[in-house]
Coordinates of C-alpha atoms (C1' of nucleotides) in Angstrom, one line a residue:
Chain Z
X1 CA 69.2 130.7 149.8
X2 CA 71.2 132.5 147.5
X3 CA 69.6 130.8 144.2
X4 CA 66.6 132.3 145.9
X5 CA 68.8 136.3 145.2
X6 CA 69.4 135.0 142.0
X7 CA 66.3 135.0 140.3
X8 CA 65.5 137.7 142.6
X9 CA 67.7 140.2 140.9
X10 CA 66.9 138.3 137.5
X11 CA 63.3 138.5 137.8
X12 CA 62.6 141.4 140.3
X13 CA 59.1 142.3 138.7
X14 CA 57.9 138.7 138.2
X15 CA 58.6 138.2 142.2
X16 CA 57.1 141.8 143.4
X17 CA 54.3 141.2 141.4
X18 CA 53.9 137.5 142.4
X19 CA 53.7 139.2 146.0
X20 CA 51.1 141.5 145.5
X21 CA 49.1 139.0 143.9
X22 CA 49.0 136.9 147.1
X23 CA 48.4 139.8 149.1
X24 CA 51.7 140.1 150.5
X25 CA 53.4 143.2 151.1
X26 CA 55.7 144.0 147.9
X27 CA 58.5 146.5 149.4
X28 CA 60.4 143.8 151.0
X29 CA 61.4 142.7 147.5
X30 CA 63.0 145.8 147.4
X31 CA 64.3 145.6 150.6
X32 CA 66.3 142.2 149.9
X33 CA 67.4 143.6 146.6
X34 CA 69.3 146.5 148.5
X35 CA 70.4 144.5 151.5
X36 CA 72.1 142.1 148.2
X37 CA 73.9 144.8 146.9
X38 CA 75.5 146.0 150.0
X39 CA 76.2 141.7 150.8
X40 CA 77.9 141.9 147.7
X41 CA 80.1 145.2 148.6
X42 CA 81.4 143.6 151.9
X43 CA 82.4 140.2 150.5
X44 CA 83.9 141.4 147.9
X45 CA 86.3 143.7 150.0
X46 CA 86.7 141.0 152.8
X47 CA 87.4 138.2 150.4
X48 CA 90.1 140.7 148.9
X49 CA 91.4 140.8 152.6
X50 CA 91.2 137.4 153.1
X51 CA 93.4 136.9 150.5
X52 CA 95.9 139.5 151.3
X53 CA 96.7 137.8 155.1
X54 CA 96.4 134.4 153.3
X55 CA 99.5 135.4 151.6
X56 CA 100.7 136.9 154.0
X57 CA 100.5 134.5 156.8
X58 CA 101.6 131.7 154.1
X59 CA 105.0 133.9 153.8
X60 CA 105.6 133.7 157.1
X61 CA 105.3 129.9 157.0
X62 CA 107.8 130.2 154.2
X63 CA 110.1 132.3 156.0
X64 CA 110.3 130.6 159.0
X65 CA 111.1 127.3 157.2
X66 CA 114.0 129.2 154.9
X67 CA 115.5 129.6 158.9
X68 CA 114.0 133.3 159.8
X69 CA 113.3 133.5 163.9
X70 CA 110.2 132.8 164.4
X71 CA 109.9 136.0 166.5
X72 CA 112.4 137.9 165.2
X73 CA 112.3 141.2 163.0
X74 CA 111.8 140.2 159.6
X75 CA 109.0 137.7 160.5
X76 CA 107.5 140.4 163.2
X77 CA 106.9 143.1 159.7
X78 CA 104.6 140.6 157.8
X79 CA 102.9 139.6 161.4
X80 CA 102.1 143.5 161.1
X81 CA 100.6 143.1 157.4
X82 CA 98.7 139.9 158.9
X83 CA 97.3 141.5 162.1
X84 CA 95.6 144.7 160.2
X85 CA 94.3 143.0 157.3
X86 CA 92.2 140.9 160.1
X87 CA 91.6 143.7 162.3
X88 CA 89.8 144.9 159.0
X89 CA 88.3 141.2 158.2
X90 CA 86.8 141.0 161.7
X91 CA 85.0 145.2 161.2
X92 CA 84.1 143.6 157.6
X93 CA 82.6 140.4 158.9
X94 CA 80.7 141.2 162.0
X95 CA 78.7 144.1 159.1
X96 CA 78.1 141.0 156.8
X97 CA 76.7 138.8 159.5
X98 CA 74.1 141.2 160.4
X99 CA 73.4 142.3 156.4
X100 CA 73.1 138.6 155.5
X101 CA 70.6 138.1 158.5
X102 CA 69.0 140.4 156.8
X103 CA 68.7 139.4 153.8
X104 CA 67.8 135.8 154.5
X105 CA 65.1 137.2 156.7
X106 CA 63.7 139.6 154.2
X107 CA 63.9 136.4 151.8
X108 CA 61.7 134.3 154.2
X109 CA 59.0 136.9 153.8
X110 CA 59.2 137.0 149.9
X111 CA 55.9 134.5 148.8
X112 CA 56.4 132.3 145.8
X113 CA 54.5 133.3 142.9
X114 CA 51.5 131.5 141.9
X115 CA 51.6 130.1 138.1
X116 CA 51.1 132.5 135.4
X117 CA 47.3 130.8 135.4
X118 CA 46.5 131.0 138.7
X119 CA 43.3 133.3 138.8
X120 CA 44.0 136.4 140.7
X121 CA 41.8 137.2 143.8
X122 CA 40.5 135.9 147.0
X123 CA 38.0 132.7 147.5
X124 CA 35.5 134.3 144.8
X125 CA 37.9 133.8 142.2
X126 CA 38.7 129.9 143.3
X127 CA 37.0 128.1 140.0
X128 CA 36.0 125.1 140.2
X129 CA 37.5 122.8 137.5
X130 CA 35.9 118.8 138.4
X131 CA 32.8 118.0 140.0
X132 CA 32.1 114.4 140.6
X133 CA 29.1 112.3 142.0
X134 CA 25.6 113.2 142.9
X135 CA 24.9 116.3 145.5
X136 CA 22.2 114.8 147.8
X137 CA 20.1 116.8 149.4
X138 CA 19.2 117.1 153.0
X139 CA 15.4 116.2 152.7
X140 CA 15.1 113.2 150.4
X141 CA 11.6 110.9 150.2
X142 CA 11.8 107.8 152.2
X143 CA 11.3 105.6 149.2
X144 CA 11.0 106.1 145.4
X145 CA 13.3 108.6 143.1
X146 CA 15.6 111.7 144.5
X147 CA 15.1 115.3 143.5
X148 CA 12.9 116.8 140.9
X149 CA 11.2 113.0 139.8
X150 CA 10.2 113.0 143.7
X151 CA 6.4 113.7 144.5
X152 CA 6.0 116.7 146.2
X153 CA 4.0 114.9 148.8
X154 CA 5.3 111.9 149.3
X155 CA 6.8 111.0 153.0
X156 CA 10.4 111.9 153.2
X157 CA 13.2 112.3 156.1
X158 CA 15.6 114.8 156.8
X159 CA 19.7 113.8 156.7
X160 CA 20.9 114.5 160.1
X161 CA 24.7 116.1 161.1
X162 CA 27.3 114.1 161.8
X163 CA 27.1 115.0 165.3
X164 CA 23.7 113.7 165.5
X165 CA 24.4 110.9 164.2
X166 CA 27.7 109.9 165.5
X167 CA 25.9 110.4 169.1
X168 CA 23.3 108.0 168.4
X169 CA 26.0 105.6 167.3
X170 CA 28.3 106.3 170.3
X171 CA 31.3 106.7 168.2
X172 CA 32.8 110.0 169.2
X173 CA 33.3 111.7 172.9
X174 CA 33.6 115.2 172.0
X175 CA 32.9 116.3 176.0
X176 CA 35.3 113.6 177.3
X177 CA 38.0 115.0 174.8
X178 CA 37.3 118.3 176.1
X179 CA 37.8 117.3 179.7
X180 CA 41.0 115.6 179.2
X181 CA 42.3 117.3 176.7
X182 CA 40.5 120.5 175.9
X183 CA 38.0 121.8 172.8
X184 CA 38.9 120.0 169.8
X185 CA 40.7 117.4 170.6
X186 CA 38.1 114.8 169.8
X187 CA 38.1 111.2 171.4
X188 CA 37.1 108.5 169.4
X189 CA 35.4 105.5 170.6
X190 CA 34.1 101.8 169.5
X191 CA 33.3 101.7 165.5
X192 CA 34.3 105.3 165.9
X193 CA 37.9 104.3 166.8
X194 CA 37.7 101.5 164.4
X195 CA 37.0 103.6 161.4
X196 CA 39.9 105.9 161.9
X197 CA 42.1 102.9 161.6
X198 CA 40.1 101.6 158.7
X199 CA 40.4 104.5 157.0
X200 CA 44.2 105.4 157.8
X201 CA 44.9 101.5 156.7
X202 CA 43.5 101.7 153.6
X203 CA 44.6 104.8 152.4
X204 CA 48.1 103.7 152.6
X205 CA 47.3 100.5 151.3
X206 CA 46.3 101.6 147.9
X207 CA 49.0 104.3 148.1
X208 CA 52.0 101.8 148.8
X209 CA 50.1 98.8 146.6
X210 CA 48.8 100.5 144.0
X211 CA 50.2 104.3 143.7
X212 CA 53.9 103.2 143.9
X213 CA 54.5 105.2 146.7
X214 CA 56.9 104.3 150.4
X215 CA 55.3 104.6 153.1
X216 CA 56.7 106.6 155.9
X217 CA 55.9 107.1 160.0
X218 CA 57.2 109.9 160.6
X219 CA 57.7 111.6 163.9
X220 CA 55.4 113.6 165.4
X221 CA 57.5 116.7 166.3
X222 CA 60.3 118.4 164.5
X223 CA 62.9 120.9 165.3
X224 CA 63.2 124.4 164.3
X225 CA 64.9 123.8 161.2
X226 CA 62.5 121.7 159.6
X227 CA 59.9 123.7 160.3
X228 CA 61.8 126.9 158.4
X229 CA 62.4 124.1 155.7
X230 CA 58.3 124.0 154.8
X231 CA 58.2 127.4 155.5
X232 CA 56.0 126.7 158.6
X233 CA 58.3 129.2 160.2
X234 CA 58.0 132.2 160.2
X235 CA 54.7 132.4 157.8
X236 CA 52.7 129.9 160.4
X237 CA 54.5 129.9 163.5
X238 CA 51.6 130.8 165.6
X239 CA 49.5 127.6 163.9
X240 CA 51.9 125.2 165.7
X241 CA 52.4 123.8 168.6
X242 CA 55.1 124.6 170.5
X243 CA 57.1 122.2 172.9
X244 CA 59.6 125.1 174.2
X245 CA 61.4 123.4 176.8
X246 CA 62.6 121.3 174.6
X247 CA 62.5 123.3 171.3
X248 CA 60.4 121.6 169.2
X249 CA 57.2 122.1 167.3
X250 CA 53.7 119.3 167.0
X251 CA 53.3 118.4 163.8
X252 CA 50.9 120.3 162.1
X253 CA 51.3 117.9 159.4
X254 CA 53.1 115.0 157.9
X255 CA 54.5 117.4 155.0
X256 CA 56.9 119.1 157.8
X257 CA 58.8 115.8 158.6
X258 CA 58.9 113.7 155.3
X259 CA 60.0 116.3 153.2
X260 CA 62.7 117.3 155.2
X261 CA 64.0 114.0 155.0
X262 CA 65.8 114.9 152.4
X263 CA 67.3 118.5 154.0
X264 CA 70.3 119.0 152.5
X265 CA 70.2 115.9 150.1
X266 CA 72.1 115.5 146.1
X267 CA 69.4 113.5 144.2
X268 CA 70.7 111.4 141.2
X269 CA 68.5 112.2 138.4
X270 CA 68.0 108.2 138.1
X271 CA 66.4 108.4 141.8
X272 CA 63.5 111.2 140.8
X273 CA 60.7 111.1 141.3
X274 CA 60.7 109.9 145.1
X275 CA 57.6 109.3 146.1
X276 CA 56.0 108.9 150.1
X277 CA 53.2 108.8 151.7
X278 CA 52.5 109.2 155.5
X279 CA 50.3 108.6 158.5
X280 CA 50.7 111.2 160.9
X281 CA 48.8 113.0 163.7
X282 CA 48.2 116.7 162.8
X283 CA 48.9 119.6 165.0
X284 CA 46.7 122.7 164.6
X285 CA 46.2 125.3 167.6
X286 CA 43.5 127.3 164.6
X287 CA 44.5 130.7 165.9
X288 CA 42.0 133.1 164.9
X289 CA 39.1 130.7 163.9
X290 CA 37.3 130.7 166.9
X291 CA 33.9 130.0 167.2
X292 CA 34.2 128.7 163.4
X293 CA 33.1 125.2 162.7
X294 CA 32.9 124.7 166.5
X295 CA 30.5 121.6 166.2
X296 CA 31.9 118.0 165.4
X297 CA 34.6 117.5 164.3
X298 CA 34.9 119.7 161.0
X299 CA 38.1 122.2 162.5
X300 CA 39.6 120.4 165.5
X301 CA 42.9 120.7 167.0
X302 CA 44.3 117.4 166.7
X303 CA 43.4 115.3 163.5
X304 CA 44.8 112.8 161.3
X305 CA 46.2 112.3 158.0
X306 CA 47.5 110.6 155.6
X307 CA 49.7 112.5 153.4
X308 CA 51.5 112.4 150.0
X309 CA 54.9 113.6 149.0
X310 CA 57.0 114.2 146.2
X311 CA 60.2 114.8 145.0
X312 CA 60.4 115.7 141.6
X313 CA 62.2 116.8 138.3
X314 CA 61.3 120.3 137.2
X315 CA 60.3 119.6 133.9
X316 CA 57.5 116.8 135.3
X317 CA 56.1 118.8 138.8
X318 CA 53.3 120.6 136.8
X319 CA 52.4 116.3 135.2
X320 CA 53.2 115.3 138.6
X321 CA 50.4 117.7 140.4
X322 CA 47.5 116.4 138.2
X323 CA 48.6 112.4 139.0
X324 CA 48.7 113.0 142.9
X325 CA 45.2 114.7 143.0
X326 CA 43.7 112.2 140.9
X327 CA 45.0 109.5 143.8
X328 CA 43.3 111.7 146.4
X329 CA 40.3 111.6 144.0
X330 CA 40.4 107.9 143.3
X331 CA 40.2 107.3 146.9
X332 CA 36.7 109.7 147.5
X333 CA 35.3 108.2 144.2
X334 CA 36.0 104.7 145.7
X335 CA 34.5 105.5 148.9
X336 CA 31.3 107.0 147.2
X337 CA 31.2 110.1 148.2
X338 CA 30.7 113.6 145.9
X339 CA 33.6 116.1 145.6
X340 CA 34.8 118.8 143.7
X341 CA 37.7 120.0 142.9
X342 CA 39.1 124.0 143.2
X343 CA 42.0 125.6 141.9
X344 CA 43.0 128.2 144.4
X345 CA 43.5 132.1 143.8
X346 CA 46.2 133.5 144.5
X347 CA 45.0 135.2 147.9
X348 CA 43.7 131.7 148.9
X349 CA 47.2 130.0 148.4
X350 CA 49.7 129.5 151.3
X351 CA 53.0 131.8 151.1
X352 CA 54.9 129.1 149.3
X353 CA 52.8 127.1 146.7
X354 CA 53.1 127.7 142.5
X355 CA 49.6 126.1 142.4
X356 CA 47.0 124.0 144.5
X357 CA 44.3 122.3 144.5
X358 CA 41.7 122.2 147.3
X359 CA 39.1 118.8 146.6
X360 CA 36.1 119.4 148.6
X361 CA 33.5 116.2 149.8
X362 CA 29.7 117.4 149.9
X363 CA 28.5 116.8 153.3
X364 CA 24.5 116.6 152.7
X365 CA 23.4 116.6 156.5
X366 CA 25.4 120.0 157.3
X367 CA 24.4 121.2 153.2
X368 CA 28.3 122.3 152.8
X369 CA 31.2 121.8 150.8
X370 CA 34.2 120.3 153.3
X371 CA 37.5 120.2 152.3
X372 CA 39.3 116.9 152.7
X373 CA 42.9 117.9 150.4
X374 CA 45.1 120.2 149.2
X375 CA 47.4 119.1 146.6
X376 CA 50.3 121.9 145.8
X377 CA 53.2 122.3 143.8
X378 CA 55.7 123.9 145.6
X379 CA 58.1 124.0 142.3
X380 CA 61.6 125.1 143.7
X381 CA 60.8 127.1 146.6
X382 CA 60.6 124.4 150.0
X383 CA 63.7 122.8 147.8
X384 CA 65.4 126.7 147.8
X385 CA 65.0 126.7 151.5
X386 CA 66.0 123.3 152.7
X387 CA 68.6 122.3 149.5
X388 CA 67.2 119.6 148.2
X389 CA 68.9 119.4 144.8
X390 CA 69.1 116.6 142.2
X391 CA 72.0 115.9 139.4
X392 CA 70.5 116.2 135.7
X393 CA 73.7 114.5 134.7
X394 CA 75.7 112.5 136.0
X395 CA 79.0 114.4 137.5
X396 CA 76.5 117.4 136.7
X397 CA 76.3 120.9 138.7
X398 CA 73.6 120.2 141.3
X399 CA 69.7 121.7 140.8
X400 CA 67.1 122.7 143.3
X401 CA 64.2 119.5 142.6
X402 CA 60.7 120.6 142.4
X403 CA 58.7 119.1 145.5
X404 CA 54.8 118.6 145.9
X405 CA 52.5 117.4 148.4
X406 CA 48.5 116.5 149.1
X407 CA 46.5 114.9 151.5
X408 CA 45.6 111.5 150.4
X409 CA 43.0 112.2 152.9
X410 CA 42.6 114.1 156.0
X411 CA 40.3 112.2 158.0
X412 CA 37.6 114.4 159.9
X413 CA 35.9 115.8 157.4
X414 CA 35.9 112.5 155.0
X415 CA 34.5 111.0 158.5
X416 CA 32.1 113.6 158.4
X417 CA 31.2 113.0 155.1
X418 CA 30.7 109.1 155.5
X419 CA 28.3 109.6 158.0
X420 CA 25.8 112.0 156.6
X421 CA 26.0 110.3 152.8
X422 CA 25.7 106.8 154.2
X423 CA 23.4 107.5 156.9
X424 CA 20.3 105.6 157.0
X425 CA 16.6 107.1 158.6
X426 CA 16.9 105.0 161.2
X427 CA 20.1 106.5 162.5
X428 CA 22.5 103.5 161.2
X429 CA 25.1 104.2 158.3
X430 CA 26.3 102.0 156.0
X431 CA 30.0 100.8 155.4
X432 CA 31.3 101.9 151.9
X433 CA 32.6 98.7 150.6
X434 CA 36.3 99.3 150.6
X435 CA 36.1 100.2 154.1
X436 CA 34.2 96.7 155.1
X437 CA 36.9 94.1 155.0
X438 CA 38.7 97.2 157.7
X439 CA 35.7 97.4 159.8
X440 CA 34.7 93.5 159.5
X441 CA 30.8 94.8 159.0
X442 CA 28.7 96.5 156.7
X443 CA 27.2 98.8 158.6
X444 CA 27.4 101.0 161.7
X445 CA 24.3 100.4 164.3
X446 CA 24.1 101.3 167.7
X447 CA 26.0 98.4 170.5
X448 CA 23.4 96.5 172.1
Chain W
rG1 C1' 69.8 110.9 184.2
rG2 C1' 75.4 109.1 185.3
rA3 C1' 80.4 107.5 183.2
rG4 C1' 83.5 106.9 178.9
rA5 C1' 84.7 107.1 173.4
rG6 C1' 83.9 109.5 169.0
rG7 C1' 82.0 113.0 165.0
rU8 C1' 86.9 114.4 158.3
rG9 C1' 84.6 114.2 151.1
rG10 C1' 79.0 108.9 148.3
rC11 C1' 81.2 105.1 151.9
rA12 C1' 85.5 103.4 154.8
rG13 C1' 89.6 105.7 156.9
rA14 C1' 94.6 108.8 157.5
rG15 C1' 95.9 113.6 158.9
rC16 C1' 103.7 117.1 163.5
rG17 C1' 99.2 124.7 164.1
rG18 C1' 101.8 126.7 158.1
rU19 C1' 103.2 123.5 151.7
rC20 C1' 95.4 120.4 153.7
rG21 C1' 89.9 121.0 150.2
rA22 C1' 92.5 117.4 152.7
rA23 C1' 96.6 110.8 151.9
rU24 C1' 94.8 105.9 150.9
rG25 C1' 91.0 102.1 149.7
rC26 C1' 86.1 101.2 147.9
rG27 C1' 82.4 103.2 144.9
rG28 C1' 81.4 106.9 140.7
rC29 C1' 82.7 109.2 135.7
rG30 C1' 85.8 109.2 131.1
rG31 C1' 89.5 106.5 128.3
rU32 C1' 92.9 102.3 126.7
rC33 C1' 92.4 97.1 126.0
rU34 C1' 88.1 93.6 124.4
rU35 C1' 83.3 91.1 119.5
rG36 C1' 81.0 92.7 124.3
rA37 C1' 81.8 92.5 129.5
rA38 C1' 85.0 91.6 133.6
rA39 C1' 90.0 92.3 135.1
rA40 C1' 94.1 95.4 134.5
rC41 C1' 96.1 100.1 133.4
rC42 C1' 95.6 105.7 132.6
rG43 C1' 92.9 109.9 133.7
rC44 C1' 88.7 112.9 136.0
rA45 C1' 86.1 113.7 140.0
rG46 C1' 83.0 117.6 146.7
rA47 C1' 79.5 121.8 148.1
rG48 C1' 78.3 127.1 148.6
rG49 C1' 79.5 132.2 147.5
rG50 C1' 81.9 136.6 144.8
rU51 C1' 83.8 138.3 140.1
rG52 C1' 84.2 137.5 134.8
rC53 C1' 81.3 137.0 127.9
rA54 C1' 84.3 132.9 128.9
rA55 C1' 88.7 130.4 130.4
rG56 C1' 89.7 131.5 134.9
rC57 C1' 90.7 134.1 139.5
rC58 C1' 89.3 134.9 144.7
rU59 C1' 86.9 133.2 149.0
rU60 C1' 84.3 129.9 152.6
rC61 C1' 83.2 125.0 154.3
rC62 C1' 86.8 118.8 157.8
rC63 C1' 79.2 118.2 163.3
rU64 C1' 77.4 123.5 165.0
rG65 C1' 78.7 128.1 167.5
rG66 C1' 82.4 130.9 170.0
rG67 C1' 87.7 131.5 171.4
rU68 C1' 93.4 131.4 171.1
rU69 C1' 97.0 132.5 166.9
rC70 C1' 100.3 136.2 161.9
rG71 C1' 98.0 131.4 160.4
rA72 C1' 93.2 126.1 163.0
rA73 C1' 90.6 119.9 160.2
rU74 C1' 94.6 120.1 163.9
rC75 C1' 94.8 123.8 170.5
rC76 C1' 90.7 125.7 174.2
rC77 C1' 85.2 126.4 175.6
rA78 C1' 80.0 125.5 174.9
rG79 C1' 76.2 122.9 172.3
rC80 C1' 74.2 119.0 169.2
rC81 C1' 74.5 114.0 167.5
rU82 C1' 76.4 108.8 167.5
rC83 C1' 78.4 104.5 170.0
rU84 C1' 79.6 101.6 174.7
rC85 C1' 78.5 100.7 180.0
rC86 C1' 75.2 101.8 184.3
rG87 C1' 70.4 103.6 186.0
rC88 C1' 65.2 104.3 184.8
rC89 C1' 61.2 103.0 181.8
rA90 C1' 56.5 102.0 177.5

RNA sequence: GGAGAGGUGGCAGAGCGGUCGAAUGCGGCGGUCUUGAAAACCGCAGAGGGUGCAAGCCUUCCCUGGGUUCGAAUCCCAGCCUCUCCGCCA
């Protein structure tokens, strides 16, 4: 935490500004700053104490072994010395406790900075840096060429929602889920069932086979320190779940448990980069988006994911970003399906990223954009807060690592997606290739 | 859930309430020796914070949090975790 006051009081301006950039409120920059400099008064006087009765009491020792009385007069004068120097430790201490609470709450609060490039703004200043594949349209001639070549005339059919479709197919049981569960907790049955494992199987098979990363299954809730480690807490604490007889939080995703694996953890240099990736359930209670997306499966309370996570070197996190969202963009392009790729403003970044990517998938039957990742450098911060540091030399003075993470993909929406590019007029959809030696069929048609 | 044992540095493992940030072994780093390596020998080696240009000095940390004491790794209390046995159970 306190490499955190560091470049605090060595880059003051950078940080305030970084805060008011993501919308954050800047004061409490100011706030930790002051709280620091009074820290800094009280432990320098009670360390000065401390090491007046540490002589002092060390004396005693030494008298009593020269033969003094243990309670006798000449050892009962430095007992004095000893006794008010902590009486003053103890006033000193109990002020320190509550100034460093303080200041490591005020800290929390304090956003990390987006890169200097990071456009400025809200969600009209995202740009959009990659677009790949073809954006079908909704209403497309039955036979012949798509889009402008197409005869005005000419018969055509109209792509349906994934709702639709999936309802025809029998493959999701959004009422069901509802009654056992509650809105947004989708059941999936059948092919539908069948797809998520395809789906979560082969993401991590060309993550682990081809990507170079370990796989991880991680647990599914985490305790309260892990979540202040991905600074779920206290930026998103009302997002999560919360198991409070037992003190523990859902997963709102993998990120929370695999990169606190390494909480408190020394790298060797020779280890970085450490690389994961990770099936989990997701956790999301979406406080404050209802009535958004409430049909399908496009914002749901319980999803899955597979996710990736690194540990890296400083100097190789901003090489390291570009890498990992290309693997979550290999995967889409393999599947067939169009997506673009955003770099986020800085009002549209979470409290504690340097830099993210959002990749969207074009959903044709629903006409919008749906994102399926976010890949982020975190640089130092998550590292700052849950001291993860690495030796740059061997024997070396430990550094914070920089750590990044992306979904490599979140399943819904790609789901989503995979019905209304693949979907057929007759109501079947077709298997993308990957996904058929998963599935065991080419296509999805209704049973019977 | 019940009963017992235990949590010390990268690992293993000592540690009469004062001289313990902590013996010893392994591992690590540097060196001697060697053509090179191994072995042997010598030496260095924990983390955080404060202060200082720096060398350094001071301070905290022996699971966590309280307490007793002039002084706690060592004593007391609570919690967490691990192991063994019993019970229950996918």
């Amino acid at each position: 935490m306190s490499v955190g006051l560091q470049r605090l009081r060595d880059d003051a301006p950078a940080i305030r500004q970084g805060a008011i950039d993501k919308g954050e409120d800047p004061s409490i920059v100011d706030a930790a700053l002051a709280a620091d400099v009074r820290r800094r008064e009280l432990l320098a006087e009670g360390d000065r104490l401390k090491a007046e009765r540490n002589t002092a009491s060390k004396s005693i020792g030494e008298a009593i072994r020269a033969g003094a009385d243990a309670n006798g007069p000449e050892t009962a004068a430095l007992k004095a010395r000893s006794t008010e120097a902590g009486e003053r430790i103890a006033a000193i201490d109990a002020e320190l406790a509550t100034v460093e609470a303080t200041v490591d709450d005020l800290l929390l609060r304090i956003p990390n900075p987006a890169d200097l490039d990071v456009p400025i703004g809200g969600e009209e200043a995202n740009v959009t840096i990659r677009e790949w594949g073809a954006q079908l349209p909704r209403i497309q001639p039955l036979s012949g060429e798509v889009g402008a070549d197409a005869l005005p005339d000419a018969p055509s059919w109209e792509r349906r929602a994934h709702w639709d479709v999936a309802a025809g197919l029998g493959i999701f049981d959004l009422e069901r889920g509802a009654k056992i569960a509650g809105s947004g907790f989708p059941v999936y049955r059948g092919l539908g069932s069948a797809l998520q494992r395809a789906l979560i199987s082969w993401f991590l098979d060309v993550h682990t086979r081809e990507n170079g990363f370990t796989e991880i299954w991680p647990p599914a809730v985490v305790n309260a320190a892990s979540a202040r480690g991905t600074g779920q807490i206290p930026d998103k604490e009302d997002q999560m779940y919360v198991v409070g007889r037992d003190d523990l939080y859902l997963v709102p995703t993998a990120e929370v448990p695999v990169t606190n694996l390494h909480r408190d953890e020394i790298f060797e240099a020779t280890e970085l980069p450490v690389r994961y990736a990770a099936y989990s359930p997701c956790f999301r209670r979406e406080a404050g988006a209802a009535g958004k997306d409430t049909r399908g499966i496009l914002r749901v309370h319980q999803f899955d994911k597979v996710e990736m996570v690194l540990f890296e070197r400083p100097e190789a996190s901003a090489a390291a970003l570009e890498w990992m969202t290309g693997r979550a963009e290999d995967l889409l392009q393999r599947l067939g399906l169009a997506y673009r790729v955003l770099l986020m403003a800085t009002r549209e970044m979470g409290f504690t990223q340097g830099r993210k990517y959002d990749i969207e998938v074009w959903a044709p039957g629903v006409e919008r954009w749906l994102e399926v990742s976010s890949c982020s450098n975190f640089r130092d911060y998550q590292a700052r807060r849950m001291a993860v540091r690495y030796r740059p030399e061997p024997g070396g003075r430990p550094e914070l690592v920089h750590t990044l993470n992306g979904s490599g993909l979140a399943l819904p929406r790609v789901v989503a997606a995979i019905i209304e590019t693949f979907q057929n007029p007759d109501g079947s959809v077709v298997v993308p290739d990957v996904l058929q030696p998963y599935l065991g069929r080419a296509e999805l048609r209704p049973p019977g």
